[in-house]
């Protein structure tokens, strides 16, 4: 018998002063049985960092043909493709050919630097690709904030992200690797 996704609800208030975006979103996150709390929260953070009314979560781990998040134009073209974790070079090449912009939110204490060292030269050719790296300490703090029903206030300014709920306040400064 196949395991089913676990459903989480998140109310997210976003004040993104870098992009002049202010909004509130009621999100439903389906966590795949193989997905960790840390990865799910990085997906949530990626949403907040790029929030818009057209950005949406996809089937993610359940589909090889879809990003973790994407934003499509009204005519159906993929404007923004967002990957979470350490995607293969082939997957990023495919994403860069299909989407106007591709963002990767990498994380992982040991694996991420090795992944980047291995792929850095291969990914240089993609002008529409940006890679953000999140420090392990901060993603582990995000994982501790997981509840079935979450309420977050997120402020983004000068490249820094502050994420707070009733019990926690975490500052995240993504490193830009590309």
CSV table of C-alpha atoms in Angstrom, one decimal:
chain,number,residue,atom,x,y,z
A,1,UNK,CA,0.0,0.0,0.0
A,2,UNK,CA,1.4,3.4,-1.0
A,3,UNK,CA,1.9,6.0,1.6
A,4,UNK,CA,0.0,9.2,1.2
A,5,UNK,CA,1.3,12.8,1.4
A,6,UNK,CA,0.9,14.6,4.7
A,7,UNK,CA,-1.0,17.9,4.4
A,8,UNK,CA,0.2,21.1,6.1
A,9,UNK,CA,-1.5,24.5,6.1
A,10,UNK,CA,0.5,27.7,6.3
A,11,UNK,CA,-0.7,31.3,6.6
A,12,UNK,CA,2.1,33.5,5.3
A,13,UNK,CA,2.3,37.3,5.6
A,14,UNK,CA,5.1,38.6,3.3
A,15,UNK,CA,6.7,42.0,3.3
A,16,UNK,CA,9.3,41.9,0.6
A,17,UNK,CA,10.9,45.3,0.5
A,18,UNK,CA,13.5,44.3,-2.1
A,19,UNK,CA,10.7,43.7,-4.6
A,20,UNK,CA,8.0,46.0,-3.2
A,21,UNK,CA,5.7,42.9,-2.8
A,22,UNK,CA,3.3,42.8,0.2
A,23,UNK,CA,0.8,40.0,0.5
A,24,UNK,CA,-0.9,37.3,2.5
A,25,UNK,CA,-1.1,33.7,1.2
A,26,UNK,CA,-3.0,30.7,2.5
A,27,UNK,CA,-0.8,27.8,1.4
A,28,UNK,CA,-1.4,24.1,1.4
A,29,UNK,CA,1.8,22.0,1.4
A,30,UNK,CA,1.7,18.3,0.6
A,31,UNK,CA,4.7,16.7,2.1
A,32,UNK,CA,5.7,13.6,0.1
A,33,UNK,CA,6.4,10.5,2.4
A,34,UNK,CA,10.1,10.7,1.4
A,35,UNK,CA,10.4,14.5,2.0
A,36,UNK,CA,11.9,15.8,5.3
A,37,UNK,CA,10.5,18.8,7.3
A,38,UNK,CA,13.7,20.6,6.4
A,39,UNK,CA,13.0,20.3,2.6
A,40,UNK,CA,9.4,21.2,3.0
A,41,UNK,CA,10.3,24.4,4.9
A,42,UNK,CA,12.9,25.3,2.2
A,43,UNK,CA,10.1,25.0,-0.4
A,44,UNK,CA,8.0,27.4,1.8
A,45,UNK,CA,10.9,29.8,2.0
A,46,UNK,CA,11.5,29.6,-1.7
A,47,UNK,CA,7.8,30.5,-2.2
A,48,UNK,CA,8.1,33.5,0.2
A,49,UNK,CA,11.3,34.7,-1.5
A,50,UNK,CA,9.6,34.7,-4.9
A,51,UNK,CA,5.9,35.2,-3.9
A,52,UNK,CA,3.4,36.3,-6.5
A,53,UNK,CA,-0.2,35.4,-7.2
A,54,UNK,CA,0.9,33.1,-10.1
A,55,UNK,CA,3.6,31.2,-8.2
A,56,UNK,CA,2.4,27.7,-7.3
A,57,UNK,CA,3.6,24.4,-5.7
A,58,UNK,CA,3.7,21.5,-8.1
A,59,UNK,CA,3.6,17.8,-7.6
A,60,UNK,CA,7.4,18.1,-6.8
A,61,UNK,CA,8.9,14.8,-5.8
A,62,UNK,CA,6.0,13.0,-7.3
A,63,UNK,CA,6.9,14.1,-10.8
A,64,UNK,CA,10.1,14.2,-12.8
A,65,UNK,CA,8.6,16.7,-15.3
A,66,UNK,CA,7.7,19.5,-12.9
A,67,UNK,CA,9.7,21.9,-10.7
A,68,UNK,CA,9.1,22.1,-7.0
A,69,UNK,CA,7.5,25.5,-7.6
A,70,UNK,CA,6.8,27.3,-10.8
A,71,UNK,CA,5.2,30.4,-12.2
A,72,UNK,CA,3.6,30.2,-15.6
A,73,UNK,CA,2.5,33.1,-17.9
A,74,UNK,CA,-1.1,33.5,-18.8
A,75,UNK,CA,-0.3,31.8,-22.1
A,76,UNK,CA,1.1,28.7,-20.3
A,77,UNK,CA,4.9,29.3,-20.7
A,78,UNK,CA,7.1,28.7,-17.7
A,79,UNK,CA,8.4,32.0,-16.5
A,80,UNK,CA,10.0,30.8,-13.3
A,81,UNK,CA,11.2,27.3,-12.4
A,82,UNK,CA,12.3,26.7,-8.8
A,83,UNK,CA,14.2,23.6,-7.6
A,84,UNK,CA,14.9,22.7,-4.0
A,85,UNK,CA,17.9,20.6,-2.9
A,86,UNK,CA,20.7,19.3,-5.1
A,87,UNK,CA,19.3,18.7,-8.6
A,88,UNK,CA,21.3,16.9,-11.3
A,89,UNK,CA,22.9,18.8,-14.1
A,90,UNK,CA,20.6,17.2,-16.6
A,91,UNK,CA,17.6,18.3,-14.7
A,92,UNK,CA,18.9,21.9,-14.5
A,93,UNK,CA,19.8,21.9,-18.2
A,94,UNK,CA,16.2,20.8,-19.0
A,95,UNK,CA,14.8,23.5,-16.7
A,96,UNK,CA,17.0,26.2,-18.2
A,97,UNK,CA,15.8,25.3,-21.7
A,98,UNK,CA,12.1,25.3,-20.7
A,99,UNK,CA,11.9,28.3,-18.4
A,100,UNK,CA,12.7,32.0,-18.6
A,101,UNK,CA,14.4,31.9,-15.1
A,102,UNK,CA,15.6,29.0,-13.0
A,103,UNK,CA,16.3,29.2,-9.3
A,104,UNK,CA,17.9,26.6,-7.1
A,105,UNK,CA,17.7,26.7,-3.3
A,106,UNK,CA,20.4,24.3,-2.2
A,107,UNK,CA,21.0,23.2,1.4
A,108,UNK,CA,22.9,20.5,3.2
A,109,UNK,CA,25.8,20.6,5.6
A,110,UNK,CA,28.2,18.4,3.7
A,111,UNK,CA,26.6,17.4,0.4
A,112,UNK,CA,25.8,20.9,-1.0
A,113,UNK,CA,29.4,22.2,-1.2
A,114,UNK,CA,30.4,19.0,-2.9
A,115,UNK,CA,27.5,19.2,-5.3
A,116,UNK,CA,28.4,22.8,-6.2
A,117,UNK,CA,32.1,22.0,-6.7
A,118,UNK,CA,31.2,19.2,-9.0
A,119,UNK,CA,28.6,21.2,-11.1
A,120,UNK,CA,29.9,24.8,-11.0
A,121,UNK,CA,31.8,24.7,-14.3
A,122,UNK,CA,29.0,22.8,-16.1
A,123,UNK,CA,26.4,25.3,-15.0
A,124,UNK,CA,28.3,28.5,-15.9
A,125,UNK,CA,26.8,28.6,-19.4
A,126,UNK,CA,23.3,29.1,-18.2
A,127,UNK,CA,22.6,32.8,-17.9
A,128,UNK,CA,19.0,32.3,-16.7
A,129,UNK,CA,20.1,30.2,-13.7
A,130,UNK,CA,20.7,31.4,-10.1
A,131,UNK,CA,21.7,29.3,-7.2
A,132,UNK,CA,21.0,30.3,-3.6
A,133,UNK,CA,22.6,28.3,-0.8
A,134,UNK,CA,21.0,28.1,2.6
A,135,UNK,CA,23.2,27.4,5.7
A,136,UNK,CA,22.5,24.1,7.4
A,137,UNK,CA,22.0,25.8,10.8
A,138,UNK,CA,19.2,28.0,9.4
A,139,UNK,CA,17.4,25.2,7.5
A,140,UNK,CA,17.6,23.0,10.7
A,141,UNK,CA,15.9,25.9,12.6
A,142,UNK,CA,13.2,26.1,9.9
A,143,UNK,CA,12.6,22.3,10.3
A,144,UNK,CA,11.9,22.9,14.1
A,145,UNK,CA,9.1,25.3,13.2
A,146,UNK,CA,7.0,22.7,11.4
A,147,UNK,CA,3.4,22.2,12.7
A,148,UNK,CA,0.3,21.0,10.9
A,149,UNK,CA,-1.1,24.5,10.9
A,150,UNK,CA,1.5,27.3,10.7
A,151,UNK,CA,1.3,31.1,10.8
A,152,UNK,CA,4.4,33.0,9.6
A,153,UNK,CA,5.4,36.6,9.2
A,154,UNK,CA,8.2,37.0,6.7
A,155,UNK,CA,10.2,40.1,6.0
A,156,UNK,CA,12.7,40.4,3.2
A,157,UNK,CA,15.1,43.3,3.0
A,158,UNK,CA,18.6,43.8,1.5
A,159,UNK,CA,18.9,40.1,0.8
A,160,UNK,CA,18.1,39.0,4.3
A,161,UNK,CA,15.0,37.0,5.2
A,162,UNK,CA,13.4,37.1,8.7
A,163,UNK,CA,10.9,34.4,9.3
A,164,UNK,CA,8.9,34.4,12.5
A,165,UNK,CA,6.0,32.6,14.2
A,166,UNK,CA,4.7,32.8,17.7
A,167,UNK,CA,7.7,31.0,19.2
A,168,UNK,CA,10.6,31.4,16.8
A,169,UNK,CA,12.4,34.1,14.9
A,170,UNK,CA,15.0,33.1,12.4
A,171,UNK,CA,17.2,35.2,10.1
A,172,UNK,CA,18.2,33.7,6.9
A,173,UNK,CA,20.8,35.1,4.5
A,174,UNK,CA,21.0,33.0,1.4
A,175,UNK,CA,24.5,32.8,-0.2
A,176,UNK,CA,24.5,33.5,-3.9
A,177,UNK,CA,26.6,30.8,-5.6
A,178,UNK,CA,25.6,31.7,-9.1
